[in-house]
Amino acid sequence: MSGQPKNTGFMPKHQDEAAGFSYWETKGWLQDLDAVVVGGGIVGMSAALHLRANHPDWHILILDCTTLGGATTRNAGFACFGSPSELLEDWKQLGAESTVDLVKMRWEGLRVLRQTWGDDAIGYQACGAIEAFTDADLMDACNEALPDLNEALTDVLGHPPFEASTKNVEAGLIQLKGIIKSPLEGALDAARMTKTLRQQLHLKNISFLAGHQVQSLNHSHDEWTLVTNEGTLAARNVLIANNGWASELLELDVEKAPNTVVVSQPLAGLTLKSTVHHDRGYVYARELDGRLLIGGGRNWNCANEEERISKLKAWAREHVTGASDFEASVQWRGYLGVGATRGPILRDLGNGLYAGVRMGGMGVAIGTVVGRKLAGMV
């Protein structure tokens, strides 16, 4: 019948082979490439823009495997440098000096991000943060370590970062053992930030192709061949900036860690002003356009994502004022790049291949700096 869909219920028996790039696609976007950046998030875009500043005449292309391009659009928009329990864990594992160095990189990254684009262009809010404790022993350990953490970080941040408090209700939270405030952290709008950087890519004549997954890399005759799901292209330099996805291309200490985020329906009773961290940063929440965003829980022993979402909703209903009827309106899954330590990997791998990956859940904070350092190695 006219106007009816064709092949309803038809499922292909095998995946189509790559269609190949047309003459026009090659001529317009893929010819004589000086550099390909694999990964279109904050690291990849920052690297490409810095490459353009260093090499005004280069032909630069960004490839990203996702449909919209860039995992930055899937984060929760936390402009943070680490909660007390998170930093205390780093302190025990890495030592005081390395922990301070991590915070210094995150703080510098946030400063550069804000100064480069301006707070309005990235939707930055200086809302402060709260660590919410349901574990009395963890709260006591953090309160005991607070003087040392504040002393170690004051020179880096210009102000003592943490302040203990018991005023849970005033913070928009309930049913807690206590909280620790961090007035120096903030939040941003991930979509606005991404659009700001994309506009700059366009102005700087840097091509961006979404939905192109690099499947293999091969080097010969002074250039790299990149085989993608759409076709094959070549470049003299390749910058790997796809975080956890890099493990599919390179032997590096980084892997993908799935991360769940849920946003509620509009909640009239929300009084949450600050971002919230819980349990070493594994759970986090914030108000978003009159809704509650909550995410994480990858440390929980859940059988599946449905169970994790159920536990995230239960946490919100129990501990956030005005969220007793929380239901999931929007939910998605992103991927963190994690490894043995929380620090990023920045490496010249030889023959024009470079890697800047493993953001450790701190891509907003360190992505700009990592991108610039990655481009600086080329």
XYZ file of C-alpha atoms in Angstrom:
378
model
C 0.000 0.000 0.000
C 1.272 3.465 -0.885
C 2.863 5.346 2.016
C 3.448 2.240 4.129
C 6.977 1.430 5.421
C 8.945 -1.175 3.509
C 10.401 -4.367 4.959
C 8.684 -4.067 8.334
C 10.359 -6.474 10.729
C 13.218 -7.213 8.318
C 16.565 -7.881 10.027
C 19.794 -8.128 8.013
C 21.668 -11.416 8.352
C 25.082 -9.772 8.338
C 26.587 -6.353 8.882
C 27.223 -4.344 5.745
C 30.834 -3.786 4.768
C 32.209 -0.258 4.911
C 30.695 1.767 2.091
C 33.952 3.595 1.367
C 34.501 7.339 1.017
C 33.352 9.012 -2.180
C 35.543 11.147 -4.394
C 33.810 14.259 -3.032
C 34.190 13.215 0.587
C 37.875 12.532 0.056
C 38.435 15.799 -1.788
C 36.440 17.877 0.688
C 37.499 16.440 4.038
C 40.017 13.602 3.865
C 42.750 14.587 1.426
C 46.328 15.493 2.441
C 45.651 15.275 6.172
C 48.416 16.587 8.396
C 46.740 15.435 11.615
C 43.767 13.323 12.651
C 42.466 13.624 16.200
C 40.616 10.478 17.301
C 38.011 11.557 19.850
C 35.829 14.650 19.714
C 35.338 15.415 23.404
C 36.904 18.243 25.355
C 40.394 16.727 25.054
C 40.192 16.153 21.314
C 38.659 19.541 20.525
C 41.175 21.352 22.737
C 44.027 19.453 21.090
C 42.792 20.295 17.596
C 42.407 23.986 18.408
C 45.878 24.107 19.930
C 47.266 22.300 16.877
C 45.715 24.985 14.690
C 47.390 27.709 16.749
C 50.754 25.958 16.316
C 50.246 24.991 12.653
C 48.023 27.532 10.844
C 48.267 25.798 7.446
C 47.683 22.194 8.511
C 44.728 20.145 7.353
C 43.246 18.897 10.670
C 40.376 16.440 11.092
C 38.568 15.154 14.194
C 36.917 11.720 14.100
C 34.489 10.506 16.764
C 32.626 7.204 16.992
C 29.422 8.562 18.554
C 26.566 9.993 16.522
C 26.646 13.477 18.067
C 30.385 13.262 18.611
C 32.346 13.500 21.828
C 31.758 11.850 25.187
C 31.742 15.330 26.748
C 28.020 15.587 25.949
C 27.399 12.556 28.190
C 29.017 13.795 31.381
C 27.180 15.356 34.313
C 28.799 18.793 34.077
C 30.689 18.811 37.386
C 33.533 21.330 37.565
C 35.294 19.600 40.449
C 38.766 18.779 41.736
C 37.940 15.998 44.212
C 35.810 15.458 47.301
C 37.466 14.934 50.712
C 36.872 11.156 50.755
C 38.135 10.878 47.159
C 41.286 12.842 47.944
C 41.834 10.969 51.196
C 41.812 7.713 49.223
C 44.346 9.197 46.772
C 46.444 10.424 49.695
C 46.647 6.900 51.112
C 47.337 5.287 47.741
C 49.598 7.843 46.045
C 50.980 9.958 48.881
C 50.534 13.631 49.724
C 52.711 15.073 46.964
C 51.024 13.175 44.110
C 47.568 14.004 45.475
C 48.404 17.701 45.563
C 49.765 17.444 42.010
C 46.485 15.901 40.824
C 44.453 18.697 42.410
C 46.833 21.280 40.947
C 46.275 19.907 37.431
C 42.493 19.840 37.888
C 42.385 23.362 39.303
C 44.615 24.702 36.543
C 42.459 22.944 33.951
C 39.292 24.543 35.304
C 40.981 27.948 35.383
C 42.132 27.626 31.770
C 38.709 26.369 30.638
C 36.903 29.308 32.229
C 39.419 31.947 31.140
C 39.586 30.666 27.570
C 35.849 30.633 26.871
C 34.215 32.683 29.626
C 31.694 31.440 32.189
C 28.624 32.354 30.141
C 29.836 30.423 27.070
C 30.160 27.201 29.069
C 27.220 27.781 31.442
C 29.469 27.845 34.505
C 27.876 28.229 37.948
C 30.002 28.911 41.019
C 27.587 26.883 43.165
C 30.047 25.105 45.452
C 29.923 21.420 46.354
C 28.920 19.212 49.262
C 30.144 15.789 50.260
C 27.231 13.865 51.768
C 28.021 11.138 54.312
C 25.864 8.157 55.209
C 28.853 6.247 56.660
C 29.838 7.616 60.065
C 33.295 6.003 59.969
C 34.121 7.536 56.577
C 32.875 10.936 57.780
C 35.033 10.735 60.919
C 38.089 9.792 58.856
C 37.536 12.734 56.502
C 36.933 15.201 59.328
C 40.110 13.995 61.012
C 42.067 14.491 57.770
C 40.481 17.853 56.965
C 43.182 20.049 58.581
C 45.925 18.237 56.643
C 43.967 18.387 53.366
C 43.237 22.092 53.809
C 46.838 22.887 54.695
C 48.213 20.939 51.730
C 45.785 22.439 49.199
C 45.472 26.063 50.318
C 48.582 27.169 48.400
C 47.287 25.484 45.229
C 43.709 26.754 45.463
C 44.329 30.093 47.186
C 41.766 29.270 49.875
C 41.088 26.366 52.273
C 38.829 24.132 50.177
C 36.825 22.253 52.807
C 34.589 23.073 55.756
C 32.836 20.545 58.001
C 29.126 21.054 58.758
C 26.104 19.250 60.198
C 23.448 21.461 58.566
C 22.145 18.859 56.127
C 18.654 20.325 55.745
C 19.979 23.783 54.899
C 21.998 22.154 52.131
C 18.906 20.554 50.608
C 19.793 17.089 51.934
C 18.295 14.859 54.614
C 18.970 11.614 56.511
C 22.772 12.020 56.582
C 25.481 11.624 59.205
C 26.940 14.958 58.141
C 28.366 16.976 55.258
C 31.573 18.729 54.249
C 31.291 21.882 52.155
C 33.602 22.840 49.290
C 32.860 26.418 48.156
C 35.418 26.400 45.340
C 33.770 23.849 43.045
C 31.062 24.487 40.469
C 28.960 23.106 37.635
C 28.536 23.810 33.944
C 26.316 23.141 30.948
C 27.967 20.364 28.918
C 25.921 21.125 25.797
C 26.725 24.845 25.862
C 30.415 24.141 26.413
C 30.508 21.640 23.542
C 28.704 24.007 21.168
C 31.149 26.783 22.076
C 34.141 24.619 21.181
C 32.440 23.328 18.004
C 31.883 26.885 16.822
C 35.592 27.536 17.244
C 36.440 24.408 15.270
C 34.323 25.717 12.411
C 35.907 29.166 12.573
C 39.374 27.626 12.566
C 38.572 25.370 9.588
C 38.907 22.116 11.540
C 36.678 19.350 10.178
C 34.610 17.205 12.573
C 33.145 13.866 11.475
C 30.864 12.026 13.910
C 29.881 8.376 13.681
C 33.312 7.259 12.485
C 34.906 4.567 14.639
C 38.591 3.910 14.052
C 39.030 0.139 13.923
C 42.776 -0.127 13.293
C 45.964 1.904 12.855
C 48.900 1.028 10.604
C 52.085 2.959 9.888
C 54.151 2.874 6.703
C 55.934 5.332 4.429
C 55.798 8.144 6.998
C 52.025 8.137 7.362
C 49.303 6.430 9.350
C 46.454 4.532 7.744
C 43.227 4.633 9.742
C 40.598 2.036 8.943
C 37.133 3.186 10.059
C 33.639 1.757 9.856
C 33.024 4.040 6.866
C 36.279 3.718 4.953
C 40.042 4.260 5.041
C 42.037 7.492 5.329
C 45.630 8.517 5.965
C 47.469 11.211 7.946
C 51.010 12.105 8.933
C 50.095 12.537 12.598
C 47.460 10.847 14.755
C 46.402 12.081 18.189
C 44.464 9.544 20.284
C 42.090 11.489 22.551
C 39.197 9.057 22.960
C 39.797 8.257 26.639
C 38.678 4.718 27.560
C 38.048 3.808 23.922
C 41.824 4.028 23.375
C 42.123 0.521 24.831
C 40.656 -0.831 21.585
C 43.554 0.645 19.587
C 46.570 0.843 21.895
C 48.252 -1.139 24.666
C 47.831 1.425 27.454
C 46.695 1.289 31.080
C 43.214 2.611 30.343
C 39.838 0.952 29.967
C 36.199 1.921 29.573
C 34.094 2.051 32.720
C 30.333 2.389 32.100
C 28.697 5.183 34.028
C 24.942 5.622 34.529
C 23.184 8.999 34.764
C 19.498 9.612 35.530
C 17.532 12.870 35.451
C 14.162 13.217 37.182
C 10.923 14.853 36.163
C 10.584 18.521 37.318
C 10.559 18.562 41.141
C 8.949 21.625 42.730
C 10.356 20.910 46.197
C 14.074 20.833 45.331
C 16.208 23.143 47.482
C 19.589 21.776 46.378
C 21.943 24.631 45.501
C 25.318 22.896 45.404
C 26.595 19.854 43.574
C 26.774 16.717 45.719
C 29.444 14.018 46.025
C 28.971 10.788 47.962
C 31.155 7.791 48.799
C 34.514 8.824 47.275
C 32.827 10.438 44.295
C 31.193 7.226 43.085
C 27.736 8.821 43.455
C 26.986 12.422 42.527
C 23.947 14.669 42.171
C 22.964 18.197 41.174
C 19.925 20.316 40.394
C 19.419 20.780 36.660
C 16.682 23.043 35.264
C 14.376 22.237 38.186
C 15.143 18.519 37.943
C 17.502 16.306 39.904
C 20.418 14.648 38.149
C 22.006 11.691 39.911
C 24.626 9.335 38.556
C 27.365 6.825 39.246
C 27.115 3.808 41.497
C 29.618 1.789 39.452
C 31.170 0.595 42.734
C 27.874 -1.067 43.717
C 27.557 -4.777 43.116
C 24.570 -4.565 40.754
C 23.423 -7.398 38.532
C 22.513 -5.002 35.713
C 21.967 -1.359 34.858
C 18.292 -1.528 35.788
C 19.242 -2.414 39.372
C 21.786 0.411 39.458
C 19.196 2.926 38.270
C 16.792 1.660 40.935
C 19.433 2.207 43.638
C 20.256 5.697 42.344
C 16.577 6.653 42.485
C 16.298 5.205 45.995
C 19.310 7.262 47.146
C 17.753 10.432 45.743
C 14.383 9.762 47.362
C 15.987 9.098 50.738
C 18.563 11.871 50.883
C 17.503 14.819 48.693
C 14.855 17.225 49.963
C 11.896 17.349 47.589
C 12.861 14.192 45.676
C 10.616 11.687 47.463
C 8.668 11.046 44.240
C 11.762 10.895 41.976
C 11.127 9.094 38.690
C 13.521 8.751 35.777
C 12.616 11.149 32.969
C 15.922 10.867 31.075
C 18.645 8.270 31.502
C 21.818 7.427 29.653
C 25.135 5.662 29.912
C 28.530 7.233 29.379
C 32.016 5.791 29.689
C 34.879 6.893 31.895
C 38.514 6.234 31.080
C 40.109 4.644 34.150
C 43.274 2.755 35.044
C 45.614 1.874 37.885
C 45.851 5.530 38.962
C 43.693 8.624 38.512
C 46.306 10.602 36.595
C 46.105 11.025 32.802
C 48.358 9.291 30.264
C 50.232 11.691 27.967
C 52.628 9.882 25.671
C 54.569 10.272 22.431
C 54.339 6.777 20.935
C 56.648 7.501 18.013
C 56.298 8.034 14.255
C 53.719 10.781 14.701
C 51.401 8.863 17.054
C 50.434 10.519 20.339
C 48.028 9.685 23.171
C 46.246 11.837 25.747
C 43.786 9.588 27.584
C 42.589 8.309 31.001
C 40.742 11.291 32.441
C 39.671 9.255 35.481
C 36.239 10.871 35.613
C 37.775 14.376 35.669
C 37.537 15.253 31.971
C 35.867 18.616 32.552
C 38.612 19.641 34.959
C 41.697 18.415 33.116
C 40.509 17.988 29.522
C 41.619 21.419 28.285
C 45.105 21.108 29.761
C 45.533 17.509 28.574
C 44.418 18.520 25.071
C 46.902 21.361 24.922
C 49.739 19.197 26.199
C 48.838 16.502 23.691
C 49.004 18.974 20.809
C 52.224 20.421 22.205
C 53.987 17.064 21.743
C 53.369 17.064 17.980
